[in-house]
Short mmCIF file of N, CA and C in Angstrom, two decimals:
data_model
loop_
_atom_site.label_atom_id
_atom_site.label_comp_id
_atom_site.label_asym_id
_atom_site.label_seq_id
_atom_site.Cartn_x
_atom_site.Cartn_y
_atom_site.Cartn_z
N MET L 41 -3.31 -53.52 33.80
CA MET L 41 -2.75 -53.20 32.59
C MET L 41 -3.26 -54.19 31.46
N GLU L 42 -3.47 -53.59 30.37
CA GLU L 42 -3.75 -54.52 29.29
C GLU L 42 -2.68 -54.53 28.24
N PHE L 43 -2.17 -55.75 27.72
CA PHE L 43 -1.10 -55.73 26.78
C PHE L 43 -1.69 -56.15 25.37
N ARG L 44 -1.35 -55.55 24.29
CA ARG L 44 -1.89 -56.10 23.04
C ARG L 44 -0.73 -56.16 22.17
N GLU L 45 -0.32 -57.49 21.57
CA GLU L 45 0.86 -57.41 20.77
C GLU L 45 0.44 -56.74 19.34
N LEU L 46 1.38 -56.11 18.87
CA LEU L 46 1.26 -55.50 17.63
C LEU L 46 1.58 -56.38 16.48
N ARG L 47 1.43 -55.93 15.13
CA ARG L 47 1.67 -56.65 13.90
C ARG L 47 3.18 -57.16 13.76
N ILE L 48 3.97 -56.49 14.47
CA ILE L 48 5.45 -56.61 14.54
C ILE L 48 5.69 -57.57 15.64
N ALA L 49 6.27 -58.62 15.70
CA ALA L 49 6.39 -59.50 16.67
C ALA L 49 7.63 -58.81 17.67
N GLY L 50 7.38 -58.79 18.94
CA GLY L 50 8.22 -58.08 19.81
C GLY L 50 7.87 -56.60 20.12
N ALA L 51 6.81 -56.30 19.67
CA ALA L 51 6.30 -54.94 19.99
C ALA L 51 4.81 -55.08 20.51
N TRP L 52 4.64 -54.18 21.57
CA TRP L 52 3.45 -54.39 22.25
C TRP L 52 2.98 -52.86 22.68
N GLU L 53 1.49 -52.82 22.67
CA GLU L 53 0.80 -51.65 23.15
C GLU L 53 0.42 -52.01 24.50
N ILE L 54 0.58 -51.05 25.49
CA ILE L 54 0.26 -51.24 26.91
C ILE L 54 -0.80 -50.25 27.20
N THR L 55 -1.97 -50.65 27.74
CA THR L 55 -3.03 -49.59 28.20
C THR L 55 -3.13 -49.77 29.78
N PRO L 56 -2.76 -48.83 30.46
CA PRO L 56 -2.86 -48.80 31.96
C PRO L 56 -4.23 -48.62 32.35
N ARG L 57 -4.56 -49.02 33.53
CA ARG L 57 -5.71 -48.73 34.26
C ARG L 57 -5.66 -47.30 34.87
N THR L 58 -6.47 -46.42 34.80
CA THR L 58 -6.23 -45.03 35.42
C THR L 58 -7.40 -45.11 36.31
N PHE L 59 -6.92 -44.24 37.49
CA PHE L 59 -7.92 -43.96 38.57
C PHE L 59 -8.03 -42.48 38.70
N GLY L 60 -9.05 -41.93 38.40
CA GLY L 60 -9.17 -40.50 38.50
C GLY L 60 -10.36 -39.96 39.38
N ASP L 61 -10.18 -38.86 40.00
CA ASP L 61 -11.17 -38.09 40.82
C ASP L 61 -11.05 -36.58 40.52
N ASP L 62 -11.63 -35.84 41.36
CA ASP L 62 -11.33 -34.26 41.15
C ASP L 62 -10.11 -33.99 41.38
N ARG L 63 -9.10 -34.68 42.02
CA ARG L 63 -7.75 -34.31 42.36
C ARG L 63 -6.87 -34.44 41.09
N GLY L 64 -7.24 -35.50 40.34
CA GLY L 64 -6.42 -35.74 39.10
C GLY L 64 -6.56 -37.12 38.83
N VAL L 65 -5.38 -37.80 38.31
CA VAL L 65 -5.36 -39.13 37.75
C VAL L 65 -4.08 -39.82 38.29
N PHE L 66 -4.30 -41.14 38.60
CA PHE L 66 -3.07 -41.98 39.12
C PHE L 66 -3.10 -43.20 38.07
N LEU L 67 -1.91 -43.68 37.74
CA LEU L 67 -1.78 -44.75 36.93
C LEU L 67 -0.40 -45.46 37.13
N GLU L 68 -0.39 -46.81 36.82
CA GLU L 68 1.13 -47.33 36.93
C GLU L 68 1.42 -47.54 35.30
N TRP L 69 2.51 -46.77 34.86
CA TRP L 69 2.83 -46.87 33.52
C TRP L 69 3.74 -48.03 33.26
N PHE L 70 4.47 -48.51 34.17
CA PHE L 70 5.20 -49.60 34.12
C PHE L 70 5.20 -50.51 35.24
N LYS L 71 4.94 -51.77 35.14
CA LYS L 71 4.98 -52.84 36.32
C LYS L 71 5.61 -54.09 35.80
N ASP L 72 6.80 -54.41 36.49
CA ASP L 72 7.47 -55.44 36.03
C ASP L 72 6.77 -56.87 35.99
N SER L 73 5.95 -57.00 37.08
CA SER L 73 5.26 -58.44 37.00
C SER L 73 4.34 -58.50 35.84
N ALA L 74 3.57 -57.46 35.57
CA ALA L 74 2.66 -57.47 34.50
C ALA L 74 3.37 -57.59 33.02
N PHE L 75 4.44 -56.82 33.08
CA PHE L 75 5.28 -56.84 31.79
C PHE L 75 5.87 -58.34 31.59
N ARG L 76 6.50 -58.87 32.68
CA ARG L 76 7.06 -60.25 32.41
C ARG L 76 5.83 -61.19 32.05
N ALA L 77 4.68 -61.25 32.53
CA ALA L 77 3.55 -62.10 32.33
C ALA L 77 3.13 -61.93 30.88
N ALA L 78 3.04 -60.75 30.42
CA ALA L 78 2.62 -60.57 28.92
C ALA L 78 3.75 -60.81 27.82
N VAL L 79 4.98 -60.38 28.13
CA VAL L 79 6.01 -60.41 27.09
C VAL L 79 6.79 -61.76 27.35
N GLY L 80 7.04 -62.17 28.60
CA GLY L 80 7.71 -63.53 28.78
C GLY L 80 9.25 -63.29 29.00
N ALA L 81 9.51 -62.00 29.26
CA ALA L 81 10.93 -61.74 29.62
C ALA L 81 11.02 -60.46 30.47
N PRO L 82 12.14 -60.24 31.20
CA PRO L 82 12.15 -58.97 32.02
C PRO L 82 12.66 -57.91 31.07
N LEU L 83 12.36 -56.77 31.43
CA LEU L 83 13.05 -55.48 30.84
C LEU L 83 14.16 -55.08 31.69
N GLU L 84 15.36 -55.21 31.16
CA GLU L 84 16.55 -54.66 31.92
C GLU L 84 16.67 -53.03 31.68
N LEU L 85 16.71 -52.37 32.73
CA LEU L 85 16.53 -50.88 32.67
C LEU L 85 18.14 -50.32 33.07
N LYS L 86 18.56 -49.62 31.93
CA LYS L 86 19.75 -48.98 32.05
C LYS L 86 19.83 -47.60 31.96
N GLN L 87 18.76 -46.98 31.40
CA GLN L 87 18.69 -45.48 31.05
C GLN L 87 17.24 -45.17 30.99
N ALA L 88 16.86 -43.85 31.42
CA ALA L 88 15.44 -43.28 31.29
C ALA L 88 15.66 -41.95 30.58
N ASN L 89 14.97 -41.83 29.50
CA ASN L 89 14.93 -40.48 28.67
C ASN L 89 13.78 -39.75 28.66
N CYS L 90 13.70 -38.40 28.72
CA CYS L 90 12.67 -37.55 28.33
C CYS L 90 12.69 -36.65 27.15
N SER L 91 11.96 -36.50 26.27
CA SER L 91 12.07 -35.71 25.11
C SER L 91 10.75 -34.76 24.98
N VAL L 92 10.99 -33.47 24.86
CA VAL L 92 9.95 -32.52 24.59
C VAL L 92 9.92 -31.95 23.18
N SER L 93 8.87 -32.06 22.53
CA SER L 93 8.89 -31.66 21.12
C SER L 93 7.88 -30.70 20.65
N ALA L 94 7.98 -29.98 19.71
CA ALA L 94 7.02 -29.02 19.15
C ALA L 94 6.17 -29.78 18.07
N ALA L 95 5.06 -29.46 17.79
CA ALA L 95 4.19 -29.96 16.69
C ALA L 95 4.90 -30.23 15.40
N GLY L 96 4.84 -31.50 14.87
CA GLY L 96 5.50 -31.81 13.75
C GLY L 96 7.00 -32.18 13.83
N VAL L 97 7.47 -32.22 14.96
CA VAL L 97 8.96 -32.79 15.13
C VAL L 97 8.79 -34.25 14.78
N LEU L 98 9.57 -34.76 14.05
CA LEU L 98 9.58 -36.21 13.71
C LEU L 98 10.97 -36.62 14.01
N ARG L 99 11.05 -37.69 14.98
CA ARG L 99 12.32 -38.24 15.45
C ARG L 99 12.47 -39.74 15.00
N GLY L 100 13.36 -40.18 14.49
CA GLY L 100 13.65 -41.47 14.09
C GLY L 100 13.64 -41.58 12.62
N VAL L 101 13.65 -42.82 12.16
CA VAL L 101 13.63 -44.18 12.50
C VAL L 101 14.94 -44.47 13.29
N HIS L 102 15.04 -44.75 14.50
CA HIS L 102 16.39 -45.05 15.28
C HIS L 102 16.43 -46.51 15.64
N PHE L 103 17.56 -47.10 15.72
CA PHE L 103 17.68 -48.55 16.12
C PHE L 103 19.18 -48.55 16.46
N THR L 104 19.70 -49.58 17.23
CA THR L 104 21.00 -49.83 17.54
C THR L 104 21.39 -51.18 16.91
N ASP L 105 22.70 -51.46 16.78
CA ASP L 105 23.33 -52.55 16.45
C ASP L 105 22.80 -53.64 17.23
N ASN L 106 22.55 -54.80 16.64
CA ASN L 106 22.01 -56.01 17.57
C ASN L 106 22.82 -57.30 17.05
N PRO L 107 23.48 -57.72 18.17
CA PRO L 107 23.60 -57.51 19.52
C PRO L 107 24.60 -56.16 19.68
N PRO L 108 24.31 -55.42 20.79
CA PRO L 108 23.41 -55.80 21.86
C PRO L 108 21.99 -55.52 21.72
N GLY L 109 21.62 -54.63 20.81
CA GLY L 109 20.17 -54.04 20.58
C GLY L 109 19.87 -53.17 21.84
N GLN L 110 18.87 -52.48 21.71
CA GLN L 110 18.13 -51.55 22.67
C GLN L 110 16.71 -51.76 22.68
N ALA L 111 16.04 -52.27 23.66
CA ALA L 111 14.73 -52.26 23.88
C ALA L 111 14.30 -51.07 24.48
N LYS L 112 12.98 -50.58 24.25
CA LYS L 112 12.55 -49.37 24.67
C LYS L 112 11.15 -49.69 25.29
N TYR L 113 10.81 -48.96 26.27
CA TYR L 113 9.44 -48.77 26.83
C TYR L 113 9.01 -47.26 26.81
N VAL L 114 8.18 -46.82 26.07
CA VAL L 114 7.83 -45.45 25.75
C VAL L 114 6.31 -45.20 26.11
N THR L 115 6.36 -43.81 26.77
CA THR L 115 4.95 -43.29 27.10
C THR L 115 4.92 -41.84 26.93
N CYS L 116 3.69 -41.26 26.68
CA CYS L 116 3.62 -39.87 26.57
C CYS L 116 3.03 -39.28 27.83
N VAL L 117 3.71 -38.35 28.62
CA VAL L 117 3.05 -37.74 29.75
C VAL L 117 2.42 -36.35 29.36
N ARG L 118 2.59 -35.75 28.36
CA ARG L 118 1.96 -34.52 27.92
C ARG L 118 1.87 -34.49 26.42
N GLY L 119 0.63 -34.04 25.84
CA GLY L 119 0.50 -33.89 24.41
C GLY L 119 0.13 -35.25 23.84
N ALA L 120 0.63 -35.49 22.67
CA ALA L 120 0.29 -36.64 21.92
C ALA L 120 1.46 -37.02 20.78
N PHE L 121 1.64 -38.16 20.50
CA PHE L 121 2.61 -38.55 19.44
C PHE L 121 2.01 -39.66 18.71
N LEU L 122 2.37 -39.78 17.51
CA LEU L 122 2.29 -41.09 16.83
C LEU L 122 3.61 -41.76 16.95
N ASP L 123 3.42 -42.97 17.73
CA ASP L 123 4.61 -43.99 17.91
C ASP L 123 4.64 -44.90 16.75
N VAL L 124 5.85 -45.06 16.10
CA VAL L 124 5.90 -46.04 14.93
C VAL L 124 7.00 -47.07 15.26
N ILE L 125 6.69 -48.20 15.09
CA ILE L 125 7.70 -49.33 15.20
C ILE L 125 7.92 -49.91 13.86
N VAL L 126 9.17 -50.22 13.54
CA VAL L 126 9.48 -50.67 12.08
C VAL L 126 10.24 -51.88 12.30
N ASP L 127 10.05 -53.09 11.65
CA ASP L 127 10.74 -54.29 11.81
C ASP L 127 11.91 -54.24 10.83
N LEU L 128 13.16 -54.10 11.44
CA LEU L 128 14.40 -54.02 10.73
C LEU L 128 15.25 -55.24 10.70
N ARG L 129 14.64 -56.30 11.28
CA ARG L 129 15.39 -57.53 11.46
C ARG L 129 15.29 -58.42 10.11
N VAL L 130 16.46 -58.44 9.45
CA VAL L 130 16.53 -59.14 8.15
C VAL L 130 16.15 -60.71 8.53
N GLY L 131 15.21 -61.25 7.69
CA GLY L 131 14.82 -62.60 7.92
C GLY L 131 13.46 -62.65 8.60
N SER L 132 13.03 -61.62 9.15
CA SER L 132 11.85 -61.61 9.95
C SER L 132 10.57 -61.73 8.85
N PRO L 133 9.55 -62.39 9.15
CA PRO L 133 8.48 -62.40 8.34
C PRO L 133 7.70 -60.99 8.04
N THR L 134 7.99 -60.14 9.07
CA THR L 134 7.43 -58.71 8.82
C THR L 134 8.43 -57.78 8.49
N PHE L 135 9.61 -58.21 7.96
CA PHE L 135 10.64 -57.23 7.74
C PHE L 135 10.31 -56.11 6.84
N GLY L 136 10.65 -54.93 7.19
CA GLY L 136 10.28 -53.71 6.41
C GLY L 136 8.94 -53.14 6.59
N GLN L 137 8.12 -53.89 7.38
CA GLN L 137 6.81 -53.43 7.85
C GLN L 137 6.73 -52.69 9.01
N TRP L 138 5.70 -51.84 9.30
CA TRP L 138 5.65 -50.97 10.52
C TRP L 138 4.24 -51.12 11.07
N ASP L 139 4.16 -50.73 12.33
CA ASP L 139 2.93 -50.57 13.02
C ASP L 139 3.02 -49.25 13.86
N SER L 140 1.83 -48.77 14.21
CA SER L 140 1.74 -47.46 15.12
C SER L 140 0.68 -47.38 16.19
N VAL L 141 1.00 -46.69 17.25
CA VAL L 141 0.11 -46.48 18.37
C VAL L 141 0.10 -45.05 18.60
N LEU L 142 -1.15 -44.50 18.69
CA LEU L 142 -1.23 -43.22 19.39
C LEU L 142 -0.99 -43.12 20.78
N ILE L 143 0.01 -42.59 21.32
CA ILE L 143 0.34 -42.28 22.78
C ILE L 143 0.13 -41.02 22.98
N ASP L 144 -0.74 -40.85 24.20
CA ASP L 144 -1.00 -39.22 24.48
C ASP L 144 -1.44 -39.09 25.95
N ASP L 145 -1.92 -38.06 26.36
CA ASP L 145 -2.07 -37.78 27.75
C ASP L 145 -3.53 -38.04 28.08
N VAL L 146 -4.26 -38.67 27.28
CA VAL L 146 -5.70 -39.04 27.52
C VAL L 146 -5.74 -40.47 27.76
N ASP L 147 -5.43 -41.37 26.97
CA ASP L 147 -5.47 -42.89 27.19
C ASP L 147 -4.11 -43.38 27.88
N ARG L 148 -3.22 -42.58 27.81
CA ARG L 148 -1.88 -42.82 28.55
C ARG L 148 -1.24 -44.18 28.13
N ARG L 149 -1.38 -44.67 26.96
CA ARG L 149 -0.77 -45.94 26.57
C ARG L 149 0.71 -45.91 26.56
N ALA L 150 1.31 -46.97 26.55
CA ALA L 150 2.71 -47.01 26.38
C ALA L 150 2.94 -47.98 25.23
N VAL L 151 4.24 -48.06 24.73
CA VAL L 151 4.71 -48.88 23.68
C VAL L 151 6.02 -49.65 24.09
N TYR L 152 5.94 -50.82 23.96
CA TYR L 152 7.22 -51.65 24.20
C TYR L 152 7.85 -52.25 22.89
N LEU L 153 9.11 -51.93 22.50
CA LEU L 153 9.66 -52.54 21.31
C LEU L 153 10.96 -53.34 21.79
N ALA L 154 11.08 -54.47 21.25
CA ALA L 154 12.27 -55.32 21.49
C ALA L 154 13.37 -54.93 20.64
N GLU L 155 14.60 -55.43 21.11
CA GLU L 155 15.90 -55.17 20.34
C GLU L 155 15.64 -55.53 18.88
N GLY L 156 16.28 -54.87 17.98
CA GLY L 156 16.21 -55.01 16.68
C GLY L 156 15.22 -54.48 15.92
N LEU L 157 14.31 -53.69 16.60
CA LEU L 157 13.16 -52.91 15.99
C LEU L 157 13.46 -51.55 15.83
N GLY L 158 13.03 -50.78 14.88
CA GLY L 158 13.26 -49.45 14.64
C GLY L 158 12.12 -48.47 15.38
N HIS L 159 12.41 -47.31 15.81
CA HIS L 159 11.54 -46.51 16.46
C HIS L 159 11.51 -45.10 16.04
N ALA L 160 10.24 -44.57 15.83
CA ALA L 160 10.13 -43.20 15.43
C ALA L 160 8.91 -42.66 16.07
N ILE L 161 8.91 -41.24 16.39
CA ILE L 161 7.77 -40.66 16.93
C ILE L 161 7.50 -39.37 16.26
N LEU L 162 6.21 -39.01 15.98
CA LEU L 162 5.95 -37.66 15.48
C LEU L 162 5.11 -37.05 16.51
N SER L 163 5.56 -35.73 16.85
CA SER L 163 4.63 -34.91 17.78
C SER L 163 3.47 -34.44 17.11
N LEU L 164 2.29 -34.49 17.72
CA LEU L 164 1.16 -34.02 17.37
C LEU L 164 0.64 -32.77 17.85
N GLU L 165 1.45 -32.10 18.76
CA GLU L 165 1.00 -30.92 19.27
C GLU L 165 2.18 -30.17 20.09
N ASP L 166 2.40 -28.95 20.33
CA ASP L 166 3.49 -28.30 20.88
C ASP L 166 3.61 -28.73 22.35
N SER L 167 4.79 -28.87 22.66
CA SER L 167 5.31 -29.27 24.10
C SER L 167 5.01 -30.85 24.56
N SER L 168 4.72 -31.63 23.36
CA SER L 168 4.49 -32.93 23.72
C SER L 168 5.62 -33.53 24.34
N THR L 169 5.55 -34.41 25.38
CA THR L 169 6.51 -34.92 26.13
C THR L 169 6.48 -36.51 26.21
N VAL L 170 7.49 -37.08 25.79
CA VAL L 170 7.69 -38.60 25.80
C VAL L 170 8.72 -38.91 26.80
N MET L 171 8.58 -40.02 27.53
CA MET L 171 9.51 -40.61 28.49
C MET L 171 9.57 -42.00 28.17
N TYR L 172 10.86 -42.52 28.13
CA TYR L 172 11.10 -43.85 27.70
C TYR L 172 12.34 -44.44 28.70
N LEU L 173 12.05 -45.80 28.79
CA LEU L 173 12.98 -46.61 29.46
C LEU L 173 13.76 -47.41 28.61
N CYS L 174 15.19 -47.52 28.74
CA CYS L 174 15.99 -48.21 27.69
C CYS L 174 16.64 -49.40 28.41
N SER L 175 16.94 -50.51 27.65
CA SER L 175 17.54 -51.58 28.16
C SER L 175 19.10 -51.49 28.14
N ILE L 176 19.80 -50.52 27.38
CA ILE L 176 21.09 -50.20 27.51
C ILE L 176 21.31 -48.64 27.43
N GLU L 177 22.37 -48.25 27.85
CA GLU L 177 22.72 -46.72 27.85
C GLU L 177 22.96 -46.40 26.52
N TYR L 178 22.76 -44.99 26.22
CA TYR L 178 23.10 -44.55 24.80
C TYR L 178 24.51 -44.69 24.53
N THR L 179 24.74 -45.40 23.46
CA THR L 179 26.21 -45.63 22.94
C THR L 179 26.34 -45.19 21.40
N PRO L 180 26.89 -44.06 21.14
CA PRO L 180 26.80 -43.53 19.80
C PRO L 180 27.53 -44.46 18.93
N THR L 181 28.34 -45.35 19.10
CA THR L 181 28.93 -46.21 18.16
C THR L 181 27.91 -47.32 17.87
N LEU L 182 26.95 -47.53 18.49
CA LEU L 182 25.92 -48.43 18.23
C LEU L 182 24.76 -47.96 17.65
N ASP L 183 24.60 -46.53 17.49
CA ASP L 183 23.42 -45.95 17.05
C ASP L 183 23.32 -46.02 15.52
N ARG L 184 22.23 -46.20 15.04
CA ARG L 184 21.91 -46.29 13.51
C ARG L 184 20.47 -45.48 13.19
N ASP L 185 20.42 -45.17 11.98
CA ASP L 185 19.24 -44.44 11.64
C ASP L 185 18.72 -44.76 10.28
N LEU L 186 17.42 -44.53 9.99
CA LEU L 186 16.80 -44.85 8.87
C LEU L 186 15.80 -43.60 8.64
N HIS L 187 15.81 -43.20 7.25
CA HIS L 187 15.05 -41.97 7.09
C HIS L 187 13.65 -42.20 7.22
N PRO L 188 12.96 -41.42 8.11
CA PRO L 188 11.47 -41.85 8.45
C PRO L 188 10.51 -41.53 7.32
N LEU L 189 10.96 -40.78 6.31
CA LEU L 189 10.04 -40.57 5.04
C LEU L 189 10.48 -41.44 3.88
N ASP L 190 11.15 -42.48 4.09
CA ASP L 190 11.70 -43.41 3.02
C ASP L 190 10.39 -44.03 2.32
N PRO L 191 10.19 -43.71 1.10
CA PRO L 191 8.99 -44.20 0.29
C PRO L 191 8.76 -45.62 0.34
N ASP L 192 9.95 -46.40 0.51
CA ASP L 192 9.84 -47.92 0.66
C ASP L 192 9.16 -48.38 1.95
N LEU L 193 9.32 -47.48 2.92
CA LEU L 193 8.65 -47.80 4.31
C LEU L 193 7.12 -47.46 4.02
N ALA L 194 6.80 -46.33 3.44
CA ALA L 194 5.41 -46.08 3.12
C ALA L 194 4.64 -45.77 4.56
N ILE L 195 5.34 -45.18 5.51
CA ILE L 195 4.72 -44.93 6.91
C ILE L 195 3.69 -43.80 6.53
N ASP L 196 2.47 -44.13 7.04
CA ASP L 196 1.30 -43.21 6.96
C ASP L 196 1.40 -42.18 8.05
N TRP L 197 2.24 -41.26 7.82
CA TRP L 197 2.43 -40.10 8.95
C TRP L 197 1.24 -39.16 8.85
N PRO L 198 0.68 -38.92 9.99
CA PRO L 198 -0.41 -37.80 9.97
C PRO L 198 0.01 -36.51 9.40
N THR L 199 -0.92 -35.93 8.79
CA THR L 199 -0.52 -34.53 8.22
C THR L 199 -1.09 -33.27 8.96
N VAL L 200 -1.91 -33.64 9.99
CA VAL L 200 -2.47 -32.64 10.96
C VAL L 200 -2.35 -32.98 12.27
N GLY L 201 -2.16 -31.91 13.22
CA GLY L 201 -1.97 -32.17 14.53
C GLY L 201 -3.19 -32.68 15.36
N ARG L 202 -3.10 -32.80 16.69
CA ARG L 202 -4.21 -33.12 17.43
C ARG L 202 -5.37 -32.04 17.33
N ASP L 203 -5.02 -30.79 17.13
CA ASP L 203 -6.02 -29.72 16.98
C ASP L 203 -6.47 -29.56 15.53
N GLY L 204 -6.06 -30.28 14.60
CA GLY L 204 -6.53 -30.19 13.22
C GLY L 204 -5.68 -29.26 12.41
N THR L 205 -4.70 -28.61 13.00
CA THR L 205 -3.70 -27.74 12.24
C THR L 205 -2.77 -28.51 11.58
N PRO L 206 -2.48 -28.05 10.15
CA PRO L 206 -1.56 -28.83 9.37
C PRO L 206 -0.11 -29.06 10.07
N LEU L 207 0.52 -29.95 9.91
CA LEU L 207 1.78 -30.31 10.41
C LEU L 207 2.93 -29.99 9.32
N THR L 208 3.94 -29.45 9.73
CA THR L 208 5.27 -29.31 8.85
C THR L 208 6.26 -30.23 9.64
N TYR L 209 6.61 -31.27 8.89
CA TYR L 209 7.67 -32.10 9.64
C TYR L 209 8.98 -31.46 9.76
N GLN L 210 9.47 -31.59 10.99
CA GLN L 210 10.80 -31.15 11.35
C GLN L 210 11.77 -32.14 11.75
N LEU L 211 12.75 -32.53 10.89
CA LEU L 211 13.64 -33.55 11.17
C LEU L 211 15.09 -32.80 11.67
N SER L 212 15.77 -33.53 12.55
CA SER L 212 17.10 -33.15 12.92
C SER L 212 17.90 -33.45 11.56
N GLU L 213 19.28 -32.83 11.55
CA GLU L 213 20.15 -32.96 10.49
C GLU L 213 20.42 -34.52 10.29
N LYS L 214 20.57 -35.01 11.52
CA LYS L 214 21.09 -36.62 11.45
C LYS L 214 19.95 -37.42 10.71
N ASP L 215 18.74 -37.12 11.25
CA ASP L 215 17.55 -37.71 10.60
C ASP L 215 17.22 -37.40 9.16
N THR L 216 17.59 -36.20 8.74
CA THR L 216 17.46 -35.87 7.36
C THR L 216 18.44 -36.50 6.52
N ALA L 217 19.60 -36.71 6.89
CA ALA L 217 20.73 -37.39 6.28
C ALA L 217 20.70 -38.91 6.31
N ALA L 218 19.70 -39.45 7.06
CA ALA L 218 19.66 -40.89 7.25
C ALA L 218 19.44 -41.66 6.05
N PRO L 219 20.11 -42.92 5.83
CA PRO L 219 19.88 -43.66 4.72
C PRO L 219 18.52 -44.29 4.55
N SER L 220 18.26 -44.79 3.31
CA SER L 220 17.07 -45.52 3.02
C SER L 220 17.20 -46.97 3.50
N LEU L 221 16.04 -47.60 3.60
CA LEU L 221 15.92 -49.01 3.91
C LEU L 221 16.85 -49.80 3.00
N ALA L 222 16.76 -49.53 1.67
CA ALA L 222 17.61 -50.17 0.56
C ALA L 222 19.02 -50.07 0.85
N GLN L 223 19.54 -48.82 1.23
CA GLN L 223 20.94 -48.57 1.47
C GLN L 223 21.31 -49.25 2.77
N LEU L 224 20.49 -49.34 3.72
CA LEU L 224 21.01 -50.19 4.97
C LEU L 224 21.03 -51.64 4.66
N VAL L 225 20.12 -52.12 3.87
CA VAL L 225 20.23 -53.43 3.40
C VAL L 225 21.62 -53.86 2.76
N GLU L 226 21.73 -52.86 1.82
CA GLU L 226 22.99 -52.98 0.90
C GLU L 226 24.23 -52.95 1.68
N ALA L 227 24.18 -52.10 2.81
CA ALA L 227 25.44 -51.84 3.62
C ALA L 227 25.62 -53.12 4.61
N GLY L 228 24.56 -53.88 4.78
CA GLY L 228 24.58 -54.92 5.66
C GLY L 228 24.61 -54.65 7.15
N VAL L 229 24.00 -53.58 7.56
CA VAL L 229 24.08 -53.13 8.92
C VAL L 229 22.91 -53.39 9.85
N LEU L 230 21.96 -53.95 9.01
CA LEU L 230 20.54 -54.14 9.94
C LEU L 230 20.65 -55.41 10.71
N PRO L 231 19.85 -55.45 11.83
CA PRO L 231 19.72 -56.50 12.68
C PRO L 231 19.33 -57.93 11.96
N ARG L 232 19.68 -59.01 12.46
CA ARG L 232 19.19 -60.38 12.04
C ARG L 232 18.04 -60.76 12.89
N TYR L 233 17.06 -61.55 12.33
CA TYR L 233 15.94 -62.13 13.10
C TYR L 233 16.40 -63.19 13.81
#
């Protein structure tokens, strides 16, 4: 496994070694010893999720109150997503900035994001499937959202899918109604660095 720290402290891209032959492919998408060596801390696992999305489905930017915060380890098992991490930690040198990784069923990369970071994914083809490990169980009272198309974030979302077809963004009602970064700052609900 190869770990590369992203521009946002606490966020990593993980590229696994794959072993393929005429039968298919094998890889380790998470390995505790490699993770601890690169990140310097364990990943407490409390929940595993799977989400299947049509092309253009945009989920996020989601985060949880910190503490306790929720760390995530995310990979794509079918299709392709642009995975975006946003630094929402007030006082961080990269506050309000974002970084992204293409996760897909070709390179089989994963992304790790620590507590206090926001997370969003955009599906780049129909039936794209993402799986992620979480450090805490889903707790609705801790859940927070930030509008993924907030112009202050200026996230460079792709406008075409993996096959070159134009994308029409599809957001949930919850994500459509999510506040802007400025509104979250004003409300004082963002994590601290």
